[in-house]
Short mmCIF file of C-alpha atoms and ligand atoms in Angstrom, two decimals:
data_model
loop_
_atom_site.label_atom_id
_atom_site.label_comp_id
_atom_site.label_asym_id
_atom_site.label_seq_id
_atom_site.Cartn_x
_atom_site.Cartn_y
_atom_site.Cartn_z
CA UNK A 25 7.55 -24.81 7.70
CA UNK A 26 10.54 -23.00 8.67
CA UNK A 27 11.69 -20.35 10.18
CA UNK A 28 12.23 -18.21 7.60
CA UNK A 29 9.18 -18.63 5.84
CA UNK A 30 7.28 -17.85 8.47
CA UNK A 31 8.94 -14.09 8.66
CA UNK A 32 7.61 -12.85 5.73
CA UNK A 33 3.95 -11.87 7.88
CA UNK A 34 3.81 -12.55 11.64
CA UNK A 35 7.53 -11.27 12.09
CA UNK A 36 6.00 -7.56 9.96
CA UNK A 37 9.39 -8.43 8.24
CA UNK A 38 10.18 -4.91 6.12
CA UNK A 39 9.61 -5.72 2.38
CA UNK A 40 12.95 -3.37 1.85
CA UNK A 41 14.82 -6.22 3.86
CA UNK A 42 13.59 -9.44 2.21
CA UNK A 43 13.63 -7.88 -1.51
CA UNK A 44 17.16 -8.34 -2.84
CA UNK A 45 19.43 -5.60 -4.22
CA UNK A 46 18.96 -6.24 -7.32
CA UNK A 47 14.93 -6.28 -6.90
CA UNK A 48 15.11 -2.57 -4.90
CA UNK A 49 16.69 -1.69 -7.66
CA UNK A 50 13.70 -3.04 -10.21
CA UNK A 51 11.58 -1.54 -7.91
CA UNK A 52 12.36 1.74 -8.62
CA UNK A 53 12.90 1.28 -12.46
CA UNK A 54 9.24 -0.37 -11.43
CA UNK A 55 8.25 2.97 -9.97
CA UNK A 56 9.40 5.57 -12.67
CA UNK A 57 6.89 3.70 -15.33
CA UNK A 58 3.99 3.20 -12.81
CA UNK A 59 4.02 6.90 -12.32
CA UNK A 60 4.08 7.98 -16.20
CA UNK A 61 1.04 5.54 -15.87
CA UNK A 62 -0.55 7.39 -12.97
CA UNK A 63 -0.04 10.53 -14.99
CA UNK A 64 -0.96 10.18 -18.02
CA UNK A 65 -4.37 7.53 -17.08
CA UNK A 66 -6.22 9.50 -14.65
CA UNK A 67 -10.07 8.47 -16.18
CA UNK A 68 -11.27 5.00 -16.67
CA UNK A 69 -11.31 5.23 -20.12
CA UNK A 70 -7.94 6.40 -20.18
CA UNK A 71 -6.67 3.31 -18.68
CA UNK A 72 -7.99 1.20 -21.08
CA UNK A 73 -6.74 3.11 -24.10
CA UNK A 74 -3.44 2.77 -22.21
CA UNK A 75 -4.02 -1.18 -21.38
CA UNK A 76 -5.05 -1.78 -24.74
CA UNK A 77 -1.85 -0.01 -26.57
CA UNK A 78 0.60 -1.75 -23.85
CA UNK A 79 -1.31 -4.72 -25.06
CA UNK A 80 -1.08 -4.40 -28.48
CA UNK A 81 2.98 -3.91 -28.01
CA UNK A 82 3.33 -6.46 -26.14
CA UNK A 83 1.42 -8.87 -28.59
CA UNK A 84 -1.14 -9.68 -25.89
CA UNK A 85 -4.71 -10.79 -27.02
CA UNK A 86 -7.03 -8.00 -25.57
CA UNK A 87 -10.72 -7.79 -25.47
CA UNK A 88 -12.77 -4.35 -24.72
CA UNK A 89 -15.86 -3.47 -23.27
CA UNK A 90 -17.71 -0.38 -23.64
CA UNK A 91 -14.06 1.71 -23.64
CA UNK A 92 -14.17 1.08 -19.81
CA UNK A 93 -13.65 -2.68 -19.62
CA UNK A 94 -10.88 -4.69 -20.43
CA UNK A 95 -9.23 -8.29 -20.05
CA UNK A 96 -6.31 -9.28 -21.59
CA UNK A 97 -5.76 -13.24 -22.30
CA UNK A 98 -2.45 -15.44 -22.45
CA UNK A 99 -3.67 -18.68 -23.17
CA UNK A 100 -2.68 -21.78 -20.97
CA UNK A 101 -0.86 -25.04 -21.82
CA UNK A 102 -4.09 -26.30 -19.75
CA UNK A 103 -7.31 -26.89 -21.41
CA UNK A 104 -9.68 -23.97 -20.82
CA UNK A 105 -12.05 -26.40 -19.30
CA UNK A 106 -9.65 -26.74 -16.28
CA UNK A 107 -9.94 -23.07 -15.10
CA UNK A 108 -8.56 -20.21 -15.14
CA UNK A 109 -6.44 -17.99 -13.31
CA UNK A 110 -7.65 -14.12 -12.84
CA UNK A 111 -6.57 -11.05 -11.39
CA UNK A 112 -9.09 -8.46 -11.71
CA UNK A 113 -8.69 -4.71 -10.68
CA UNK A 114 -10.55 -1.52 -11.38
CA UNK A 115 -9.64 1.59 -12.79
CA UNK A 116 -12.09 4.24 -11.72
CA UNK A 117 -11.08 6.70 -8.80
CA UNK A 118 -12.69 8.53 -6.59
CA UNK A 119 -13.68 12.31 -8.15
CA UNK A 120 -15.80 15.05 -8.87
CA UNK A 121 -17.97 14.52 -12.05
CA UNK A 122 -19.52 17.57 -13.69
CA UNK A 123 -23.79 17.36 -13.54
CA UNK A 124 -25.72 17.40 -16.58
CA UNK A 125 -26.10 21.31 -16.90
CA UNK A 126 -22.70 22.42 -15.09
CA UNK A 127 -22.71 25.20 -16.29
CA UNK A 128 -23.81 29.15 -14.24
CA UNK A 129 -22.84 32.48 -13.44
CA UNK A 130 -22.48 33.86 -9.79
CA UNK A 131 -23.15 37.31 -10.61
CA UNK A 132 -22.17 38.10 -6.65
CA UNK A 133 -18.83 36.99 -7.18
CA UNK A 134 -17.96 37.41 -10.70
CA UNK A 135 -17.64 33.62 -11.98
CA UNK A 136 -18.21 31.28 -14.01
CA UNK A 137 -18.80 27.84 -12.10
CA UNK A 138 -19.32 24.21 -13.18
CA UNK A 139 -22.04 22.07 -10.64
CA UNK A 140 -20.52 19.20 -9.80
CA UNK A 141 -21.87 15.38 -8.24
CA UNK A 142 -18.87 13.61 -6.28
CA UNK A 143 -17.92 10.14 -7.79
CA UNK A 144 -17.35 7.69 -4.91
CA UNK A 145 -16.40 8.00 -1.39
CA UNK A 146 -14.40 11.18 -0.71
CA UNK A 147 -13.93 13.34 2.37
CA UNK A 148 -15.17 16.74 1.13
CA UNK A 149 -12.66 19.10 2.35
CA UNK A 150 -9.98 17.69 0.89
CA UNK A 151 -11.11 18.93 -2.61
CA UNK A 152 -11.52 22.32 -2.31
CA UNK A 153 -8.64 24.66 -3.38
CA UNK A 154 -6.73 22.15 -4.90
CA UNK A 155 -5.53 22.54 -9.06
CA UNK A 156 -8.11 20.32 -11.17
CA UNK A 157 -8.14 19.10 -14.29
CA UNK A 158 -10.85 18.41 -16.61
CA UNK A 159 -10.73 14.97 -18.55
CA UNK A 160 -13.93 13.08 -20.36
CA UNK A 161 -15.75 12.74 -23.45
CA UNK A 162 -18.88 15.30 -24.78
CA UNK A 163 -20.66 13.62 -27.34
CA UNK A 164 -22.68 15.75 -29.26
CA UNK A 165 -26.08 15.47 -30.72
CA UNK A 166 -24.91 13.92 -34.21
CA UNK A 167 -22.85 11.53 -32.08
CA UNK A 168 -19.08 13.07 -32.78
CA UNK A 169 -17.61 12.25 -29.55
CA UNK A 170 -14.60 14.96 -28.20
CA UNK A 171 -11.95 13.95 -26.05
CA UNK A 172 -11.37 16.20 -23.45
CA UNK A 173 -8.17 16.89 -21.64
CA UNK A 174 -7.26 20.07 -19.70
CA UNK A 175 -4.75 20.76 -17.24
CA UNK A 176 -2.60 18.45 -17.28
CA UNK A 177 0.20 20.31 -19.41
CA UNK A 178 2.27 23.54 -17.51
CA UNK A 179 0.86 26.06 -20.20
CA UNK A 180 -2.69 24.73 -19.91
CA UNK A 181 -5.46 26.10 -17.12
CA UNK A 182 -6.76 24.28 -13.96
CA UNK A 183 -9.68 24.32 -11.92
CA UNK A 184 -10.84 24.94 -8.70
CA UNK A 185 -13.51 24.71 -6.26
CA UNK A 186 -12.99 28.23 -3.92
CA UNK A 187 -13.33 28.05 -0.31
CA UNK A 188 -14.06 30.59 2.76
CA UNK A 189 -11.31 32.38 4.23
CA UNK A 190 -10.73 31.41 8.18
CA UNK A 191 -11.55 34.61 9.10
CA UNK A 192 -14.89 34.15 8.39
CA UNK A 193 -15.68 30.45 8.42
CA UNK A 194 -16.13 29.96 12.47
CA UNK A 195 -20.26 30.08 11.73
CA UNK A 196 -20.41 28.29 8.86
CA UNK A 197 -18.08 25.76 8.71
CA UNK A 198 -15.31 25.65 12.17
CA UNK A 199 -17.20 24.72 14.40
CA UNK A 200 -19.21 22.09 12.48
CA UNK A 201 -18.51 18.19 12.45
CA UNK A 202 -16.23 17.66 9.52
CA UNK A 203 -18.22 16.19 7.14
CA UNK A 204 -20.67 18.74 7.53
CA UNK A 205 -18.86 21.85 7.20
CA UNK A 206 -18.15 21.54 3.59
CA UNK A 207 -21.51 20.74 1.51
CA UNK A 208 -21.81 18.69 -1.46
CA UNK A 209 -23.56 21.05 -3.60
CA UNK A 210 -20.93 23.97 -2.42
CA UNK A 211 -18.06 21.55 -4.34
CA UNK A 212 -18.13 23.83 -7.30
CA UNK A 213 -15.18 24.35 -9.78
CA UNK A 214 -14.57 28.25 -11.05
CA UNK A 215 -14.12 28.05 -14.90
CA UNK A 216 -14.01 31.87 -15.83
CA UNK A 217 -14.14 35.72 -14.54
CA UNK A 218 -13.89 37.60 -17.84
CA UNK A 219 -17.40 39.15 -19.37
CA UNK A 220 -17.82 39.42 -23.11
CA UNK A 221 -18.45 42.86 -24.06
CA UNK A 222 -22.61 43.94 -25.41
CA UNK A 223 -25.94 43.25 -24.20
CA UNK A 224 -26.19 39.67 -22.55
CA UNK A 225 -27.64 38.64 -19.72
CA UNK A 226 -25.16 36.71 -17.60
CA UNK A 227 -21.69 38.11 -19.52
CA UNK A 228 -19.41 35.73 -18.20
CA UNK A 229 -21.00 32.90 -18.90
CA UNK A 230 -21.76 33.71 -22.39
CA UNK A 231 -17.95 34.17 -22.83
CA UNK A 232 -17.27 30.71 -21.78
CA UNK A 233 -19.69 29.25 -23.87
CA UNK A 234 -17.93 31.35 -26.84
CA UNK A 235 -14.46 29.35 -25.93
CA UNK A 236 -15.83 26.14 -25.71
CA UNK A 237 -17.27 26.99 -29.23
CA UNK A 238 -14.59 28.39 -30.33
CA UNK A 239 -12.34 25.65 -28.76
CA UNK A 240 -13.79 22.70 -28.99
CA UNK A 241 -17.32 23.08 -31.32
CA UNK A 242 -19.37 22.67 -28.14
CA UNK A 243 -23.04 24.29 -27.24
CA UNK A 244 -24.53 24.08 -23.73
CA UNK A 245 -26.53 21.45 -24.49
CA UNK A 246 -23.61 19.29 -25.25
CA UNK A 247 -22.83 18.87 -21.39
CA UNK A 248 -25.78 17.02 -21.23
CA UNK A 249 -24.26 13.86 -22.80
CA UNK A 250 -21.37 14.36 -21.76
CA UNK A 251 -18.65 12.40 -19.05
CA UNK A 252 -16.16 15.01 -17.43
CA UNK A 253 -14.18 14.26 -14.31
CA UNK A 254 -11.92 17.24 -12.21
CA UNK A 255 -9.35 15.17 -11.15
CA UNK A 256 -5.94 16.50 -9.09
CA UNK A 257 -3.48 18.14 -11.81
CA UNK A 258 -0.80 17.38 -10.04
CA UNK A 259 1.43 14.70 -10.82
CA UNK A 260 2.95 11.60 -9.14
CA UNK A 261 6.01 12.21 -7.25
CA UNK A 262 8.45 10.25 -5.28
CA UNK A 263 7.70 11.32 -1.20
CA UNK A 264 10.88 11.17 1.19
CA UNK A 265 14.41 12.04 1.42
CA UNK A 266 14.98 8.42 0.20
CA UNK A 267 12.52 8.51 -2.30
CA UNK A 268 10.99 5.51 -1.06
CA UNK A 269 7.26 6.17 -1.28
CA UNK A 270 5.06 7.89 -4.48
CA UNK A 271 2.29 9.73 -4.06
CA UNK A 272 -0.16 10.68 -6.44
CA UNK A 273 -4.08 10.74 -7.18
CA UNK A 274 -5.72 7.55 -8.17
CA UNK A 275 -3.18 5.22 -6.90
CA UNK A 276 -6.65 2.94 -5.39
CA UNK A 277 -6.77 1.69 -7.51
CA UNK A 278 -4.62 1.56 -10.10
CA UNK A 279 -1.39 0.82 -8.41
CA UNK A 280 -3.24 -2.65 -8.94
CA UNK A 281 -3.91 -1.85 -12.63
CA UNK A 282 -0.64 -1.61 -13.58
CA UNK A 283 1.08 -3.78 -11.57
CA UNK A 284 -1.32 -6.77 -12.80
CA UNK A 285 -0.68 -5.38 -16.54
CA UNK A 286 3.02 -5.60 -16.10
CA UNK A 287 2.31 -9.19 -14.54
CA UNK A 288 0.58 -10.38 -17.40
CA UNK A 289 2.03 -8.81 -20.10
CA UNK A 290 5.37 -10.58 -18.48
CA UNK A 291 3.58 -13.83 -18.75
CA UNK A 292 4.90 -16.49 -21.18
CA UNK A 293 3.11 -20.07 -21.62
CA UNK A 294 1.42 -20.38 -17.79
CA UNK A 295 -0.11 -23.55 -16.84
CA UNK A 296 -3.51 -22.23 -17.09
CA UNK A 297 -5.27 -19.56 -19.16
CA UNK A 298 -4.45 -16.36 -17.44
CA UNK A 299 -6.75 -13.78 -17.35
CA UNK A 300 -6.47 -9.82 -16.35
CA UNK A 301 -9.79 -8.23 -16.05
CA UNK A 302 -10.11 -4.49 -15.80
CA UNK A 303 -13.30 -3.13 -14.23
CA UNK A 304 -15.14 0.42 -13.54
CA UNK A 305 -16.94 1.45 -11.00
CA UNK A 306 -16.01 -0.22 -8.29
CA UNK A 307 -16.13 2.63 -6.41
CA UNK A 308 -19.69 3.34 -6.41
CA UNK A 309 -20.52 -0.16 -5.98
CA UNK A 310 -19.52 -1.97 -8.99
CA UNK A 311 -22.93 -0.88 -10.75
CA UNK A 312 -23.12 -0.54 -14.55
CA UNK A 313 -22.54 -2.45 -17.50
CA UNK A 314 -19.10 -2.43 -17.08
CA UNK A 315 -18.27 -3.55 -13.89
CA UNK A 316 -17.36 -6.47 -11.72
CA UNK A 317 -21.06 -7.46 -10.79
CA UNK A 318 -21.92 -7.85 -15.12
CA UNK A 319 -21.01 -11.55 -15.67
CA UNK A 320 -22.26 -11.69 -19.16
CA UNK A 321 -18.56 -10.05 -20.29
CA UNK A 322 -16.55 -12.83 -18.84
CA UNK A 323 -18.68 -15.41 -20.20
CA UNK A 324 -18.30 -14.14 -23.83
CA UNK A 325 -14.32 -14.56 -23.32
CA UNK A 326 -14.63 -17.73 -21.74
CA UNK A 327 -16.49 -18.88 -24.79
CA UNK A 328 -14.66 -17.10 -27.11
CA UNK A 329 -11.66 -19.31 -25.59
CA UNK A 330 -13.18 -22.44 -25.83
CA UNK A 331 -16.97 -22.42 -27.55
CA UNK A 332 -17.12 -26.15 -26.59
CA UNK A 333 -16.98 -25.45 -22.83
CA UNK A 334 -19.22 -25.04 -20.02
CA UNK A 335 -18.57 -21.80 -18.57
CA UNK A 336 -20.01 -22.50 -15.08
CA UNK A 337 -17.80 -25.31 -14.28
CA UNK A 338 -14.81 -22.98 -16.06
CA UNK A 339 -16.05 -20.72 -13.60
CA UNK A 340 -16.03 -22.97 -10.23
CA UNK A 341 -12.36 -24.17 -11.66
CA UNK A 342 -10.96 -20.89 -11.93
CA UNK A 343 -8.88 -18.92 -9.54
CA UNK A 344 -9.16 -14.87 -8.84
CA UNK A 345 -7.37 -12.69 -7.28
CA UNK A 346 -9.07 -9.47 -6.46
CA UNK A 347 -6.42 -6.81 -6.82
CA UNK A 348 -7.62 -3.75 -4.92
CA UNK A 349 -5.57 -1.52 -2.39
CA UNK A 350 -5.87 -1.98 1.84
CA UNK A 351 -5.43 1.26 4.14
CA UNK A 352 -2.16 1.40 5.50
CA UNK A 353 -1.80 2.45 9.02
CA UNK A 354 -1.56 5.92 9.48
CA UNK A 355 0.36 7.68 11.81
CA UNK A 356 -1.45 9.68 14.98
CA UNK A 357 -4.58 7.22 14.03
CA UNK A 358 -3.22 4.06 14.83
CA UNK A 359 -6.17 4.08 17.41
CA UNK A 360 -9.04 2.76 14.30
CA UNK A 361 -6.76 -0.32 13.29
CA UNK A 362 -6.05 -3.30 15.50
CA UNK A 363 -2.35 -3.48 14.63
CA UNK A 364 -1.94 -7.11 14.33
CA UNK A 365 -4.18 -7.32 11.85
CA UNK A 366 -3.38 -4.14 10.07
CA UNK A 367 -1.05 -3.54 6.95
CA UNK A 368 1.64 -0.82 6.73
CA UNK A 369 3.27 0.41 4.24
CA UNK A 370 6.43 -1.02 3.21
CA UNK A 371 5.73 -4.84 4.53
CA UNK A 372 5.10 -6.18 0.70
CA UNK A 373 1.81 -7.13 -0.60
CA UNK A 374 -1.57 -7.27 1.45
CA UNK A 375 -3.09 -10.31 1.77
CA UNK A 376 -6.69 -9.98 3.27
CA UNK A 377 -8.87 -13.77 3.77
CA UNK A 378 -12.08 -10.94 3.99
CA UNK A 379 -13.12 -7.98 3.72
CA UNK A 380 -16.69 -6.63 4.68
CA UNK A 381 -17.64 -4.54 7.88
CA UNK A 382 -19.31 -5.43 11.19
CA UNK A 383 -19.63 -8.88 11.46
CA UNK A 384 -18.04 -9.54 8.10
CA UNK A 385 -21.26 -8.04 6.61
CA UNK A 386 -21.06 -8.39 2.32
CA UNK A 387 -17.56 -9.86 2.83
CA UNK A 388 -16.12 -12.48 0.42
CA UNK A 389 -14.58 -14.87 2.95
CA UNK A 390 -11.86 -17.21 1.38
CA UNK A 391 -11.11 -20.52 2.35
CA UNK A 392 -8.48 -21.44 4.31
CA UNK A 393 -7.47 -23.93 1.62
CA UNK A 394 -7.13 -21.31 -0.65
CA UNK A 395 -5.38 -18.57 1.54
CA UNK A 396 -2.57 -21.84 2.33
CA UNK A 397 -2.39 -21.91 -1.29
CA UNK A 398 -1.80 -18.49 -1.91
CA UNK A 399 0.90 -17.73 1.34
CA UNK A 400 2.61 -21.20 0.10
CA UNK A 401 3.28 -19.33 -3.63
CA UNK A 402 4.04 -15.90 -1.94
CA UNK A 403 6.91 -17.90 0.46
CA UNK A 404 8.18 -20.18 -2.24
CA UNK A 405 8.73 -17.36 -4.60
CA UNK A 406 10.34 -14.92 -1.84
CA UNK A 407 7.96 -12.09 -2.06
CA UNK A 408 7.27 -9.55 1.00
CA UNK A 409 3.86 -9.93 1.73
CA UNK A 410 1.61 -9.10 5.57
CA UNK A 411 -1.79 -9.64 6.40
CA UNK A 412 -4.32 -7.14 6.76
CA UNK A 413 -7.62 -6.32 7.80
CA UNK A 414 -9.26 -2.64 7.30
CA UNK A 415 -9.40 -1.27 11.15
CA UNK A 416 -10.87 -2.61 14.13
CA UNK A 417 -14.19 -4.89 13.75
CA UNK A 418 -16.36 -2.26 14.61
CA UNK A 419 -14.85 0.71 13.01
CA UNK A 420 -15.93 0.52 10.04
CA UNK A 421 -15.05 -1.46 7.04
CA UNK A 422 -14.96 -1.75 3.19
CA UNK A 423 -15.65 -4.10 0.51
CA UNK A 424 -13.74 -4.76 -3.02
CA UNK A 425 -14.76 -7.33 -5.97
CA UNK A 426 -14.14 -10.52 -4.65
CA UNK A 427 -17.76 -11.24 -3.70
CA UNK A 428 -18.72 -10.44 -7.02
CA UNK A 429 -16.37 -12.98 -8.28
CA UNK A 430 -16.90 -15.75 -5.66
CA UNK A 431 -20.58 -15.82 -6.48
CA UNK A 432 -19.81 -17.06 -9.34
CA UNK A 433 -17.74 -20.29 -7.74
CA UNK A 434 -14.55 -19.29 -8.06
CA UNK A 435 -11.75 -19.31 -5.20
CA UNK A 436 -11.23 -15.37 -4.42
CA UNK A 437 -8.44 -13.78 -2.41
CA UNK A 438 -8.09 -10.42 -1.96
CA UNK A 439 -4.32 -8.99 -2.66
CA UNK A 440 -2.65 -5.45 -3.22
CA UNK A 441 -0.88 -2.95 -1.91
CA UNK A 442 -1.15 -0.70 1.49
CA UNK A 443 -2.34 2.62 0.54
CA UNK A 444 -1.65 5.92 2.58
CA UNK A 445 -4.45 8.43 2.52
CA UNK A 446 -6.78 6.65 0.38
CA UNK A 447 -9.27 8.04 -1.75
CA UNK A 448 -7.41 11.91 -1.15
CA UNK A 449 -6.56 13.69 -3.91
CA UNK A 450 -2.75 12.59 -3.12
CA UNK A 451 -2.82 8.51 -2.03
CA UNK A 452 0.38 7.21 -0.74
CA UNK A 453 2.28 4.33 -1.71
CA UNK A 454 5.63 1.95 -0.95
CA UNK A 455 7.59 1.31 -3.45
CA UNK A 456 8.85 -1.75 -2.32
CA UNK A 457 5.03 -2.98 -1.87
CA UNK A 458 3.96 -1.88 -5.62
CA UNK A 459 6.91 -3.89 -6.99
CA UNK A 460 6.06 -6.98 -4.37
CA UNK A 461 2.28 -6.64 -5.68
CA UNK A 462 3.59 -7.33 -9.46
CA UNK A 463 6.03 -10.19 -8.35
CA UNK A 464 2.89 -11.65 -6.88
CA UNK A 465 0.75 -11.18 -9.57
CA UNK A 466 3.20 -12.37 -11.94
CA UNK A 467 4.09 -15.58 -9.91
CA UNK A 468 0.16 -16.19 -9.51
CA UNK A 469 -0.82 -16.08 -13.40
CA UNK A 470 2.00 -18.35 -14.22
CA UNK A 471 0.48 -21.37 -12.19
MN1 MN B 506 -10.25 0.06 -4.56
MN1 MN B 507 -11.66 2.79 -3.23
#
């Protein structure tokens, strides 16, 4: 090996100094489209509308699941039988999800709330007073499913869950621990003030109920089968005098989304079949029917490919990368991470062997066979990349897809970006590192 290659991670070589002019520059071109993505896909379901129209551009073969699944194929010069090669992301993002009957009146303070269940693993107080939108389907009762976006658009209302002014929160919340002072069940969004003139009951929420009609044909009972996320209505913006970072809400995990989209949908005749999966609910542990831990979806493409194969030894052949963000060291906490091990922003693509907590508990552990492989393709093709592991052993810890994948067989790696803030309502990325995490991607699917 020599010198130079070995820069790229031990030497915490800055991505911005091995990229070349000419790639900062793609960077940044990469940047202004990955943030039109961020702000127009904020829902799972959005993303794979968006996927599967990028898709269909791009005259890429793409296969849906449930309208929160996807995988796009580019077939191989390889027989399928060989393997495959697999990036697989999610697209779901931490939020706060509206219960079945969201809906009441606080006749105290003159509102109209929505109840709301948190999606995934969010620090409380960093939701409250903050503009929300609402996005989401309501299916009614004779099945007519309504797409709902609002608050996105300058002329359209947001959301918001109130909070207690600090001169009166020392009892209740000041001098609590933190993630006690702010209560699940208090994490409700105001949706009205105005009462509707006559003889009702609760007069406010009566007059929201009339809008909604009015609006959208929708009756109370409609929220009952029903999916509707608040999600941060702000958009993505570059952060920095020199513009080099972007932050924006849902960023874990769909920086990796969209940079393994671009990566495939820049793929033309790779060795073997290339495959980019897109998965929900990864962030309440990959539970559901369209999610990393359902097998049965893969195996349908894999036949579909090839109905003469076996897919078990397709699967034990095959190659994954699991695309999912790393916490970047953060400044005035550097104290949780051992910084060896630990990835910052702006060093190029994360490469973790495991992930897990405590004793690499529920880790996928790759091989060190594999993890040569990979850092030989990442040096050979020039691409920033660091090592990382997700704070000090006994700090705490975190988990992606790749043991879902490498039950089935399959050589896993985790790989993505460094993400600032994770899981706030305003993540923080590198530039350099998004556009390092598609060169990756792209350089891995064409093997
Ligand atoms: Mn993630
Ligand atoms: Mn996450």
């Amino acid at each position: 090996m020599t010198e130079k290659e070995s820069e790229y991670a031990y030497k915490k070589k800055s991505a911005w100094e091995i990229l070349t002019k000419t790639q900062i520059k793609k960077a940044f071109d990469f940047a202004e489209e990955y943030k039109t993505f961020l702000n127009d896909v904020k829902t799972e379901r959005e993303a794979v509308q968006r996927i599967n129209e990028m898709a269909k551009t791009s005259k890429k073969k793409i296969i849906m699941n449930r309208g929160k699944e996807a995988a796009i194929i580019v077939p191989g010069k390889k027989p399928v039988h060989e393997g495959l090669r697999i990036i697989i992301s999610h697209i779901d993002s931490p939020r706060l999800d509206l219960k079945q009957v969201p809906l009441y009146e606080d006749s105290e303070s003159n509102l109209a709330l929505f109840e709301t269940h948190y999606y995934g693993g969010i620090k409380k107080f960093q939701w409250v007073v903050i503009p929300l939108a609402l996005h989401g389907v309501v299916v009614k009762k004779d099945g007519e499913k309504i797409t709902f976006t609002l608050g996105e658009n300058e002329n359209e209302p947001v959301f918001s869950v109130p909070d207690l002014l600090p001169h009166l929160s020392h009892e209740v919340q000041d001098t609590k621990k933190i993630n006690e002072a702010i209560k699940g069940e208090s994490l409700d969004i105001m949706v009205g003030s105005r009462p509707v003139s006559g003889d009702f009951k609760e007069k406010i929420k009566t007059a929201i109920l009339d809008k909604l009609h009015t609006d959208y044909g929708i009756t109370e009972e409609d929220f009952i089968s029903a999916e509707l996320e608040a999600v941060p209505a702000h958009k993505a913006r570059d952060l920095g005098f020199d513009k080099s970072l972007i932050g924006a809400y849902g960023q874990d995990d769909r920086a990796c989304a969209f940079a393994s989209l671009k990566a495939i949908l820049d793929v033309k005749n790779p060795g073997h079949t290339a495959l980019s999966l897109f998965v929900d609910k990864e962030e309440i542990g990959s539970e559901g029917s369209a999610t990393a831990q359902v097998t049965t979806f893969l195996r349908s493409i894999l036949k579909k490919l090839d109905p003469s194969v076996d897919v078990d030894s397709v699967m034990l052949k095959s190659k994954v990368i699991s695309a999912d963000v790393n916490g970047a060291v953060t400044p005035n906490y550097t104290d949780v991470f051992e910084l060896k091990n630990a990835s910052s922003l702006g060093n190029g693509i994360v490469m973790s062997k495991y992930t897990g907590h405590g004793g690499k508990y529920a880790a996928n552990d790759a091989s060190a066979e594999y993890v040569a492989e990979i850092r030989t393709m990442l040096n050979k093709a020039k691409i920033p990349w660091q090592t990382g592991e997700l704070g000090k052993v006994d700090k705490g810890g975190g988990g992606t897809v790749a043991k879902y994948f490498s039950r089935l067989g399959m050589e896993v790696i985790d790989l993505g970006p460094a993400v600032m803030s994770m899981h706030s309502p305003f993540e923080v990325t590198s530039k350099a590192d998004i556009y390092s995490s598609y060169l990756a991607y792209n350089a891995f699917l064409k093997t």
